[in-house]
Short mmCIF file of N, CA, C and O in Angstrom, two decimals:
data_model
loop_
_atom_site.label_atom_id
_atom_site.label_comp_id
_atom_site.label_asym_id
_atom_site.label_seq_id
_atom_site.Cartn_x
_atom_site.Cartn_y
_atom_site.Cartn_z
N PRO Q 1219 172.56 69.58 265.08
CA PRO Q 1219 173.89 70.06 265.40
C PRO Q 1219 173.98 71.59 265.37
O PRO Q 1219 174.65 72.16 266.21
N LEU Q 1220 173.32 72.24 264.41
CA LEU Q 1220 173.41 73.69 264.31
C LEU Q 1220 172.81 74.38 265.54
O LEU Q 1220 173.46 75.26 266.12
N PRO Q 1221 171.61 74.00 265.98
CA PRO Q 1221 171.06 74.67 267.17
C PRO Q 1221 171.95 74.51 268.40
O PRO Q 1221 172.14 75.46 269.16
N SER Q 1222 172.53 73.32 268.62
CA SER Q 1222 173.37 73.12 269.80
C SER Q 1222 174.66 73.93 269.69
O SER Q 1222 175.15 74.46 270.68
N HIS Q 1223 175.19 74.04 268.47
CA HIS Q 1223 176.40 74.84 268.27
C HIS Q 1223 176.11 76.31 268.58
O HIS Q 1223 176.89 76.98 269.27
N ILE Q 1224 175.00 76.81 268.06
CA ILE Q 1224 174.63 78.21 268.31
C ILE Q 1224 174.36 78.41 269.80
O ILE Q 1224 174.75 79.42 270.39
N TRP Q 1225 173.68 77.45 270.42
CA TRP Q 1225 173.37 77.52 271.86
C TRP Q 1225 174.66 77.68 272.67
O TRP Q 1225 174.77 78.56 273.52
N GLN Q 1226 175.64 76.83 272.38
CA GLN Q 1226 176.91 76.88 273.11
C GLN Q 1226 177.64 78.19 272.87
O GLN Q 1226 178.21 78.78 273.79
N MET Q 1227 177.62 78.67 271.63
CA MET Q 1227 178.29 79.91 271.30
C MET Q 1227 177.66 81.08 272.06
O MET Q 1227 178.36 81.93 272.62
N LEU Q 1228 176.33 81.13 272.09
CA LEU Q 1228 175.64 82.21 272.79
C LEU Q 1228 175.85 82.12 274.30
O LEU Q 1228 175.93 83.16 274.98
N GLN Q 1229 175.93 80.92 274.84
CA GLN Q 1229 176.20 80.76 276.27
C GLN Q 1229 177.58 81.33 276.61
O GLN Q 1229 177.75 82.00 277.63
N ARG Q 1230 178.57 81.05 275.76
CA ARG Q 1230 179.93 81.57 276.00
C ARG Q 1230 179.97 83.09 275.94
O ARG Q 1230 180.81 83.72 276.56
N MET Q 1231 179.04 83.66 275.14
CA MET Q 1231 178.99 85.12 275.00
C MET Q 1231 178.29 85.77 276.19
O MET Q 1231 178.24 86.99 276.29
N GLY Q 1232 177.69 84.95 277.08
CA GLY Q 1232 177.05 85.49 278.27
C GLY Q 1232 175.60 85.87 278.08
O GLY Q 1232 175.06 86.65 278.85
N ILE Q 1233 174.95 85.32 277.07
CA ILE Q 1233 173.53 85.59 276.85
C ILE Q 1233 172.73 84.91 277.96
O ILE Q 1233 173.01 83.77 278.34
N ARG Q 1234 171.73 85.62 278.49
CA ARG Q 1234 170.90 85.06 279.56
C ARG Q 1234 170.18 83.81 279.08
O ARG Q 1234 169.81 83.68 277.91
N GLU Q 1235 169.94 82.92 280.00
CA GLU Q 1235 169.30 81.63 279.71
C GLU Q 1235 167.91 81.81 279.09
O GLU Q 1235 167.52 81.07 278.20
N GLU Q 1236 167.17 82.84 279.56
CA GLU Q 1236 165.81 83.06 279.05
C GLU Q 1236 165.82 83.47 277.57
O GLU Q 1236 164.92 83.12 276.81
N ALA Q 1237 166.83 84.20 277.19
CA ALA Q 1237 166.90 84.69 275.81
C ALA Q 1237 167.57 83.69 274.87
O ALA Q 1237 167.49 83.84 273.65
N LEU Q 1238 168.20 82.67 275.42
CA LEU Q 1238 168.94 81.72 274.59
C LEU Q 1238 168.05 81.01 273.58
O LEU Q 1238 168.37 80.95 272.40
N GLU Q 1239 166.95 80.45 274.05
CA GLU Q 1239 166.10 79.67 273.14
C GLU Q 1239 165.55 80.52 272.02
O GLU Q 1239 165.58 80.13 270.85
N GLN Q 1240 165.10 81.71 272.35
CA GLN Q 1240 164.57 82.62 271.33
C GLN Q 1240 165.67 83.00 270.33
O GLN Q 1240 165.44 83.00 269.12
N SER Q 1241 166.85 83.29 270.82
CA SER Q 1241 167.97 83.66 269.95
C SER Q 1241 168.39 82.51 269.05
O SER Q 1241 168.64 82.69 267.85
N VAL Q 1242 168.45 81.32 269.63
CA VAL Q 1242 168.84 80.15 268.85
C VAL Q 1242 167.82 79.89 267.74
O VAL Q 1242 168.18 79.66 266.58
N ASN Q 1243 166.54 79.95 268.09
CA ASN Q 1243 165.50 79.71 267.08
C ASN Q 1243 165.55 80.75 265.96
O ASN Q 1243 165.39 80.42 264.78
N ALA Q 1244 165.81 82.00 266.33
CA ALA Q 1244 165.90 83.06 265.31
C ALA Q 1244 167.10 82.83 264.40
O ALA Q 1244 166.99 82.97 263.17
N GLU Q 1245 168.24 82.47 264.97
CA GLU Q 1245 169.44 82.23 264.16
C GLU Q 1245 169.27 81.03 263.24
O GLU Q 1245 169.67 81.06 262.07
N VAL Q 1246 168.69 79.97 263.75
CA VAL Q 1246 168.46 78.77 262.93
C VAL Q 1246 167.52 79.10 261.78
O VAL Q 1246 167.75 78.70 260.63
N ALA Q 1247 166.45 79.85 262.05
CA ALA Q 1247 165.50 80.21 261.00
C ALA Q 1247 166.17 81.05 259.93
O ALA Q 1247 165.96 80.83 258.73
N GLU Q 1248 167.00 82.03 260.34
CA GLU Q 1248 167.71 82.86 259.37
C GLU Q 1248 168.65 82.02 258.50
O GLU Q 1248 168.71 82.19 257.29
N ASN Q 1249 169.39 81.13 259.14
CA ASN Q 1249 170.32 80.29 258.39
C ASN Q 1249 169.59 79.32 257.48
O ASN Q 1249 170.04 79.04 256.37
N LEU Q 1250 168.47 78.82 257.93
CA LEU Q 1250 167.68 77.90 257.12
C LEU Q 1250 167.15 78.61 255.88
O LEU Q 1250 167.23 78.08 254.77
N ASP Q 1251 166.63 79.83 256.05
CA ASP Q 1251 166.16 80.61 254.90
C ASP Q 1251 167.29 80.87 253.92
O ASP Q 1251 167.13 80.75 252.71
N PHE Q 1252 168.45 81.23 254.46
CA PHE Q 1252 169.60 81.50 253.60
C PHE Q 1252 170.01 80.25 252.82
O PHE Q 1252 170.24 80.30 251.61
N CYS Q 1253 170.07 79.12 253.51
CA CYS Q 1253 170.45 77.86 252.86
C CYS Q 1253 169.45 77.47 251.78
O CYS Q 1253 169.83 77.04 250.69
N CYS Q 1254 168.18 77.63 252.08
CA CYS Q 1254 167.14 77.32 251.08
C CYS Q 1254 167.28 78.23 249.87
O CYS Q 1254 167.11 77.78 248.73
N THR Q 1255 167.59 79.50 250.08
CA THR Q 1255 167.77 80.43 248.97
C THR Q 1255 168.96 80.03 248.11
O THR Q 1255 168.89 80.05 246.88
N VAL Q 1256 170.05 79.65 248.74
CA VAL Q 1256 171.25 79.22 248.00
C VAL Q 1256 170.94 77.97 247.18
O VAL Q 1256 171.30 77.87 246.00
N ILE Q 1257 170.25 77.01 247.78
CA ILE Q 1257 169.89 75.77 247.07
C ILE Q 1257 168.96 76.08 245.91
O ILE Q 1257 169.13 75.55 244.81
N GLU Q 1258 167.99 76.95 246.14
CA GLU Q 1258 167.05 77.32 245.07
C GLU Q 1258 167.79 77.99 243.91
O GLU Q 1258 167.53 77.67 242.74
N MET Q 1259 168.70 78.92 244.21
CA MET Q 1259 169.46 79.59 243.15
C MET Q 1259 170.31 78.60 242.37
O MET Q 1259 170.37 78.66 241.14
N HIS Q 1260 170.93 77.66 243.07
CA HIS Q 1260 171.74 76.65 242.39
C HIS Q 1260 170.88 75.77 241.49
O HIS Q 1260 171.26 75.45 240.36
N ALA Q 1261 169.71 75.38 241.99
CA ALA Q 1261 168.81 74.54 241.19
C ALA Q 1261 168.34 75.28 239.94
O ALA Q 1261 168.26 74.69 238.85
N ILE Q 1262 168.05 76.56 240.07
CA ILE Q 1262 167.62 77.36 238.92
C ILE Q 1262 168.74 77.46 237.89
O ILE Q 1262 168.51 77.26 236.69
N GLU Q 1263 169.95 77.74 238.34
CA GLU Q 1263 171.09 77.84 237.43
C GLU Q 1263 171.34 76.52 236.71
O GLU Q 1263 171.61 76.49 235.51
N LYS Q 1264 171.23 75.42 237.44
CA LYS Q 1264 171.43 74.10 236.84
C LYS Q 1264 170.33 73.80 235.82
O LYS Q 1264 170.61 73.28 234.74
N ALA Q 1265 169.09 74.15 236.15
CA ALA Q 1265 167.97 73.91 235.23
C ALA Q 1265 168.12 74.74 233.96
O ALA Q 1265 167.88 74.24 232.86
N ILE Q 1266 168.51 75.99 234.12
CA ILE Q 1266 168.69 76.85 232.95
C ILE Q 1266 169.77 76.27 232.04
O ILE Q 1266 169.60 76.21 230.82
N GLY Q 1267 170.87 75.82 232.62
CA GLY Q 1267 171.94 75.22 231.83
C GLY Q 1267 171.47 73.96 231.11
O GLY Q 1267 171.77 73.76 229.93
N SER Q 1268 170.71 73.13 231.80
CA SER Q 1268 170.21 71.89 231.20
C SER Q 1268 169.23 72.18 230.08
O SER Q 1268 169.27 71.55 229.02
N ILE Q 1269 168.35 73.15 230.29
CA ILE Q 1269 167.37 73.51 229.27
C ILE Q 1269 168.07 74.11 228.06
O ILE Q 1269 167.75 73.76 226.91
N ASP Q 1270 169.01 75.02 228.29
CA ASP Q 1270 169.76 75.62 227.18
C ASP Q 1270 170.45 74.55 226.35
O ASP Q 1270 170.43 74.58 225.13
N GLU Q 1271 171.07 73.60 227.04
CA GLU Q 1271 171.76 72.52 226.34
C GLU Q 1271 170.78 71.65 225.56
O GLU Q 1271 171.06 71.25 224.42
N ALA Q 1272 169.62 71.39 226.14
CA ALA Q 1272 168.64 70.51 225.49
C ALA Q 1272 168.03 71.15 224.24
O ALA Q 1272 167.73 70.45 223.27
N ILE Q 1273 167.84 72.46 224.24
CA ILE Q 1273 167.17 73.09 223.09
C ILE Q 1273 168.14 73.75 222.12
O ILE Q 1273 167.72 74.26 221.08
N GLN Q 1274 169.42 73.72 222.42
CA GLN Q 1274 170.42 74.38 221.58
C GLN Q 1274 170.36 73.86 220.14
O GLN Q 1274 170.35 74.64 219.19
N ASN Q 1275 170.33 72.55 219.95
CA ASN Q 1275 170.32 71.98 218.60
C ASN Q 1275 169.04 72.35 217.86
O ASN Q 1275 169.09 72.72 216.68
N SER Q 1276 167.91 72.28 218.55
CA SER Q 1276 166.64 72.63 217.90
C SER Q 1276 166.63 74.09 217.47
O SER Q 1276 166.14 74.42 216.39
N CYS Q 1277 167.15 74.96 218.31
CA CYS Q 1277 167.20 76.39 217.96
C CYS Q 1277 168.08 76.62 216.74
O CYS Q 1277 167.75 77.41 215.85
N MET Q 1278 169.21 75.91 216.68
CA MET Q 1278 170.11 76.05 215.55
C MET Q 1278 169.43 75.59 214.26
O MET Q 1278 169.52 76.25 213.22
N LEU Q 1279 168.70 74.47 214.33
CA LEU Q 1279 168.00 73.97 213.14
C LEU Q 1279 166.94 74.96 212.67
O LEU Q 1279 166.79 75.22 211.48
N ARG Q 1280 166.19 75.54 213.62
CA ARG Q 1280 165.17 76.53 213.27
C ARG Q 1280 165.80 77.77 212.64
O ARG Q 1280 165.29 78.33 211.68
N ARG Q 1281 166.92 78.21 213.20
CA ARG Q 1281 167.61 79.39 212.68
C ARG Q 1281 168.09 79.15 211.25
O ARG Q 1281 167.92 80.00 210.37
N LYS Q 1282 168.68 77.96 211.00
CA LYS Q 1282 169.16 77.63 209.66
C LYS Q 1282 168.00 77.58 208.67
O LYS Q 1282 168.12 78.05 207.54
N HIS Q 1283 166.87 77.02 209.10
CA HIS Q 1283 165.70 76.94 208.22
C HIS Q 1283 165.19 78.35 207.89
O HIS Q 1283 164.86 78.64 206.74
N ALA Q 1284 165.15 79.21 208.90
CA ALA Q 1284 164.69 80.58 208.66
C ALA Q 1284 165.65 81.33 207.74
O ALA Q 1284 165.21 82.10 206.88
N GLU Q 1285 166.94 81.12 207.91
CA GLU Q 1285 167.94 81.79 207.07
C GLU Q 1285 167.89 81.31 205.63
O GLU Q 1285 168.23 82.05 204.71
N SER Q 1286 167.45 80.07 205.43
CA SER Q 1286 167.38 79.54 204.06
C SER Q 1286 166.20 80.11 203.30
O SER Q 1286 166.11 79.96 202.09
N ARG Q 1287 165.30 80.77 204.00
CA ARG Q 1287 164.10 81.39 203.41
C ARG Q 1287 163.31 80.38 202.60
O ARG Q 1287 162.71 80.70 201.58
N SER Q 1288 163.30 79.16 203.07
CA SER Q 1288 162.55 78.10 202.40
C SER Q 1288 161.05 78.31 202.62
O SER Q 1288 160.62 78.79 203.67
N THR Q 1289 160.27 77.94 201.61
CA THR Q 1289 158.82 78.04 201.75
C THR Q 1289 158.23 76.79 202.40
O THR Q 1289 157.06 76.77 202.76
N ALA Q 1290 159.06 75.76 202.55
CA ALA Q 1290 158.59 74.53 203.17
C ALA Q 1290 158.39 74.74 204.67
O ALA Q 1290 159.10 75.52 205.30
N GLN Q 1291 157.41 74.04 205.20
CA GLN Q 1291 157.15 74.13 206.63
C GLN Q 1291 158.31 73.50 207.40
O GLN Q 1291 158.84 72.46 207.02
N PHE Q 1292 158.72 74.13 208.49
CA PHE Q 1292 159.82 73.61 209.29
C PHE Q 1292 159.33 72.45 210.13
O PHE Q 1292 158.30 72.53 210.80
N VAL Q 1293 160.08 71.35 210.09
CA VAL Q 1293 159.77 70.19 210.93
C VAL Q 1293 161.08 69.76 211.60
O VAL Q 1293 162.05 69.45 210.94
N ASP Q 1294 161.06 69.78 212.91
CA ASP Q 1294 162.23 69.36 213.68
C ASP Q 1294 162.08 67.86 213.94
O ASP Q 1294 161.40 67.44 214.86
N THR Q 1295 162.74 67.06 213.13
CA THR Q 1295 162.60 65.60 213.24
C THR Q 1295 163.19 65.06 214.53
O THR Q 1295 162.79 64.00 215.00
N THR Q 1296 164.14 65.80 215.12
CA THR Q 1296 164.71 65.31 216.39
C THR Q 1296 163.66 65.32 217.50
O THR Q 1296 163.67 64.46 218.37
N VAL Q 1297 162.75 66.28 217.47
CA VAL Q 1297 161.67 66.33 218.46
C VAL Q 1297 160.72 65.17 218.24
O VAL Q 1297 160.31 64.49 219.18
N ILE Q 1298 160.37 64.94 216.99
CA ILE Q 1298 159.46 63.84 216.67
C ILE Q 1298 160.06 62.52 217.10
O ILE Q 1298 159.40 61.69 217.71
N GLN Q 1299 161.34 62.32 216.80
CA GLN Q 1299 161.99 61.07 217.18
C GLN Q 1299 162.04 60.90 218.69
O GLN Q 1299 161.92 59.80 219.20
N GLY Q 1300 162.22 61.99 219.42
CA GLY Q 1300 162.28 61.92 220.87
C GLY Q 1300 160.93 61.60 221.51
O GLY Q 1300 160.86 61.03 222.59
N GLN Q 1301 159.83 61.94 220.82
CA GLN Q 1301 158.50 61.72 221.37
C GLN Q 1301 157.92 60.36 220.97
O GLN Q 1301 157.04 59.86 221.65
N LEU Q 1302 158.38 59.80 219.90
CA LEU Q 1302 157.78 58.58 219.38
C LEU Q 1302 157.72 57.42 220.38
O LEU Q 1302 156.70 56.75 220.46
N PRO Q 1303 158.76 57.16 221.12
CA PRO Q 1303 158.68 56.02 222.04
C PRO Q 1303 157.57 56.15 223.09
O PRO Q 1303 157.07 55.16 223.58
N ASN Q 1304 157.16 57.38 223.38
CA ASN Q 1304 156.14 57.60 224.41
C ASN Q 1304 154.72 57.61 223.87
O ASN Q 1304 153.77 57.64 224.66
N LEU Q 1305 154.56 57.62 222.55
CA LEU Q 1305 153.23 57.72 221.96
C LEU Q 1305 152.80 56.40 221.35
O LEU Q 1305 153.60 55.68 220.77
N PRO Q 1306 151.50 56.09 221.46
CA PRO Q 1306 151.00 54.92 220.74
C PRO Q 1306 151.11 55.14 219.23
O PRO Q 1306 151.12 56.28 218.77
N GLU Q 1307 151.19 54.08 218.48
CA GLU Q 1307 151.36 54.15 217.02
C GLU Q 1307 150.31 55.05 216.36
O GLU Q 1307 150.63 55.82 215.47
N ALA Q 1308 149.08 54.98 216.81
CA ALA Q 1308 148.01 55.77 216.19
C ALA Q 1308 148.22 57.27 216.37
O ALA Q 1308 147.71 58.07 215.59
N LEU Q 1309 148.97 57.65 217.36
CA LEU Q 1309 149.19 59.07 217.63
C LEU Q 1309 150.53 59.58 217.14
O LEU Q 1309 150.86 60.75 217.33
N HIS Q 1310 151.31 58.74 216.47
CA HIS Q 1310 152.59 59.19 215.96
C HIS Q 1310 152.39 60.32 214.97
O HIS Q 1310 151.55 60.22 214.07
N PRO Q 1311 153.13 61.40 215.10
CA PRO Q 1311 153.01 62.48 214.12
C PRO Q 1311 153.63 62.06 212.80
O PRO Q 1311 154.53 61.23 212.76
N SER Q 1312 153.10 62.61 211.74
CA SER Q 1312 153.67 62.30 210.43
C SER Q 1312 153.98 63.61 209.73
O SER Q 1312 153.35 64.64 209.97
N LEU Q 1313 154.96 63.55 208.84
CA LEU Q 1313 155.34 64.75 208.11
C LEU Q 1313 154.26 65.14 207.11
O LEU Q 1313 154.19 66.28 206.69
N ALA Q 1314 153.40 64.21 206.75
CA ALA Q 1314 152.33 64.49 205.79
C ALA Q 1314 151.16 65.20 206.45
O ALA Q 1314 150.26 65.67 205.78
N GLY Q 1315 151.13 65.25 207.75
CA GLY Q 1315 150.02 65.91 208.43
C GLY Q 1315 149.17 64.90 209.18
O GLY Q 1315 149.56 63.74 209.35
N VAL Q 1316 148.01 65.32 209.60
CA VAL Q 1316 147.16 64.47 210.43
C VAL Q 1316 145.84 64.14 209.74
O VAL Q 1316 144.87 63.78 210.39
N ARG Q 1317 145.78 64.24 208.42
CA ARG Q 1317 144.53 63.99 207.69
C ARG Q 1317 143.97 62.60 207.97
O ARG Q 1317 142.78 62.44 208.19
N SER Q 1318 144.85 61.60 208.01
CA SER Q 1318 144.35 60.24 208.23
C SER Q 1318 143.75 60.11 209.63
O SER Q 1318 142.83 59.33 209.84
N GLN Q 1319 144.25 60.86 210.57
CA GLN Q 1319 143.72 60.80 211.93
C GLN Q 1319 142.35 61.49 212.02
O GLN Q 1319 141.54 61.13 212.86
N TYR Q 1320 142.09 62.44 211.14
CA TYR Q 1320 140.79 63.11 211.14
C TYR Q 1320 139.68 62.20 210.63
O TYR Q 1320 138.52 62.41 210.93
N ARG Q 1321 140.03 61.18 209.86
CA ARG Q 1321 139.02 60.25 209.35
C ARG Q 1321 138.22 59.64 210.48
O ARG Q 1321 137.03 59.41 210.34
N VAL Q 1322 138.87 59.36 211.57
CA VAL Q 1322 138.18 58.77 212.72
C VAL Q 1322 137.02 59.66 213.15
O VAL Q 1322 135.93 59.19 213.39
N TYR Q 1323 137.26 60.96 213.19
CA TYR Q 1323 136.21 61.90 213.60
C TYR Q 1323 135.15 62.07 212.53
O TYR Q 1323 133.98 62.21 212.83
N GLU Q 1324 135.58 62.08 211.28
CA GLU Q 1324 134.64 62.24 210.19
C GLU Q 1324 133.70 61.04 210.09
O GLU Q 1324 132.51 61.17 209.82
N GLU Q 1325 134.24 59.84 210.30
CA GLU Q 1325 133.43 58.62 210.23
C GLU Q 1325 132.49 58.50 211.41
O GLU Q 1325 131.47 57.82 211.33
N PHE Q 1326 132.81 59.13 212.50
CA PHE Q 1326 132.00 59.03 213.69
C PHE Q 1326 130.73 59.81 213.46
O PHE Q 1326 129.65 59.53 213.74
#
Protein backbone atom coordinates (compact mmCIF):
# COMPACT_ATOMS: atom_id res chain seq x y z
CA PRO A 1 0.00 0.00 0.00
CA LEU A 2 2.78 2.49 0.83
CA PRO A 3 4.58 2.23 -2.54
CA SER A 4 1.32 2.67 -4.49
CA HIS A 5 0.33 5.65 -2.33
CA ILE A 6 3.71 7.30 -2.90
CA TRP A 7 3.53 6.44 -6.61
CA GLN A 8 0.15 8.16 -6.96
CA MET A 9 1.29 11.18 -4.97
CA LEU A 10 4.40 11.63 -7.12
CA GLN A 11 2.36 11.24 -10.31
CA ARG A 12 0.03 14.04 -9.17
CA MET A 13 3.09 16.21 -8.54
CA GLY A 14 4.13 15.75 -12.19
CA ILE A 15 7.20 13.59 -11.66
CA ARG A 16 8.35 11.94 -14.91
CA GLU A 17 7.48 8.28 -15.34
CA GLU A 18 11.18 7.29 -15.58
CA ALA A 19 11.99 8.84 -12.22
CA LEU A 20 8.89 7.52 -10.46
CA GLU A 21 10.16 4.03 -9.68
CA GLN A 22 13.49 5.26 -8.38
CA SER A 23 11.78 7.93 -6.25
CA VAL A 24 9.23 5.50 -4.87
CA ASN A 25 11.92 2.97 -3.94
CA ALA A 26 13.99 5.67 -2.23
CA GLU A 27 11.01 6.95 -0.24
CA VAL A 28 9.94 3.46 0.83
CA ALA A 29 13.50 2.63 1.93
CA GLU A 30 13.72 5.85 3.98
CA ASN A 31 10.37 5.22 5.63
CA LEU A 32 11.24 1.60 6.30
CA ASP A 33 14.50 2.59 8.00
CA PHE A 34 12.66 5.18 10.07
CA CYS A 35 9.97 2.68 11.10
CA CYS A 36 12.58 0.09 12.04
CA THR A 37 14.40 2.68 14.15
CA VAL A 38 11.20 3.65 15.97
CA ILE A 39 10.37 -0.02 16.64
CA GLU A 40 13.91 -0.70 17.85
CA MET A 41 13.82 2.30 20.22
CA HIS A 42 10.45 1.20 21.60
CA ALA A 43 11.70 -2.36 22.13
CA ILE A 44 14.79 -1.08 23.96
CA GLU A 45 12.71 1.17 26.22
CA LYS A 46 10.32 -1.69 26.99
CA ALA A 47 13.21 -4.08 27.72
CA ILE A 48 14.91 -1.59 30.02
CA GLY A 49 11.66 -1.12 31.94
CA SER A 50 11.12 -4.87 32.23
CA ILE A 51 14.69 -5.48 33.37
CA ASP A 52 14.56 -2.64 35.91
CA GLU A 53 11.32 -4.04 37.30
CA ALA A 54 12.71 -7.58 37.43
CA ILE A 55 15.89 -6.68 39.33
CA GLN A 56 14.48 -3.93 41.54
CA ASN A 57 13.73 -6.26 44.47
CA SER A 58 17.11 -8.00 44.25
CA CYS A 59 18.93 -4.65 44.22
CA MET A 60 16.98 -3.50 47.26
CA LEU A 61 17.87 -6.70 49.15
CA ARG A 62 21.57 -6.31 48.28
CA ARG A 63 21.52 -2.66 49.35
CA LYS A 64 19.91 -3.52 52.71
CA HIS A 65 22.46 -6.29 53.29
CA ALA A 66 25.34 -3.92 52.50
CA GLU A 67 23.89 -1.23 54.79
CA SER A 68 23.60 -3.72 57.65
CA ARG A 69 27.38 -4.26 57.44
CA SER A 70 26.81 -7.92 58.14
CA THR A 71 29.79 -10.25 57.87
CA ALA A 72 27.55 -13.01 56.54
CA GLN A 73 27.70 -13.76 52.85
CA PHE A 74 24.77 -12.28 50.93
CA VAL A 75 22.41 -14.84 49.43
CA ASP A 76 19.43 -13.72 47.38
CA THR A 77 16.99 -16.56 48.01
CA THR A 78 14.53 -15.16 45.47
CA VAL A 79 17.04 -15.89 42.70
CA ILE A 80 17.63 -19.40 43.98
CA GLN A 81 13.90 -20.06 44.18
CA GLY A 82 13.42 -18.76 40.64
CA GLN A 83 16.11 -21.09 39.25
CA LEU A 84 15.20 -24.26 41.10
CA PRO A 85 12.40 -25.45 38.81
CA ASN A 86 14.81 -25.40 35.86
CA LEU A 87 17.65 -27.31 37.53
CA PRO A 88 17.94 -31.02 38.25
CA GLU A 89 17.98 -31.87 41.97
CA ALA A 90 21.71 -32.65 41.92
CA LEU A 91 22.48 -29.14 40.71
CA HIS A 92 20.28 -27.24 43.16
CA PRO A 93 22.32 -24.59 44.94
CA SER A 94 22.48 -24.80 48.68
CA LEU A 95 23.15 -22.14 51.26
CA ALA A 96 25.80 -24.40 52.80
CA GLY A 97 27.88 -24.31 49.64
CA VAL A 98 28.80 -26.90 47.05
CA ARG A 99 31.12 -29.16 49.08
CA SER A 100 28.89 -32.20 48.64
CA GLN A 101 28.94 -31.67 44.88
CA TYR A 102 32.75 -31.66 44.87
CA ARG A 103 32.78 -35.19 46.27
CA VAL A 104 31.82 -36.46 42.83
CA TYR A 105 35.04 -35.02 41.41
CA GLU A 106 37.17 -36.08 44.34
CA GLU A 107 35.93 -39.68 44.11
CA PHE A 108 36.55 -39.78 40.40
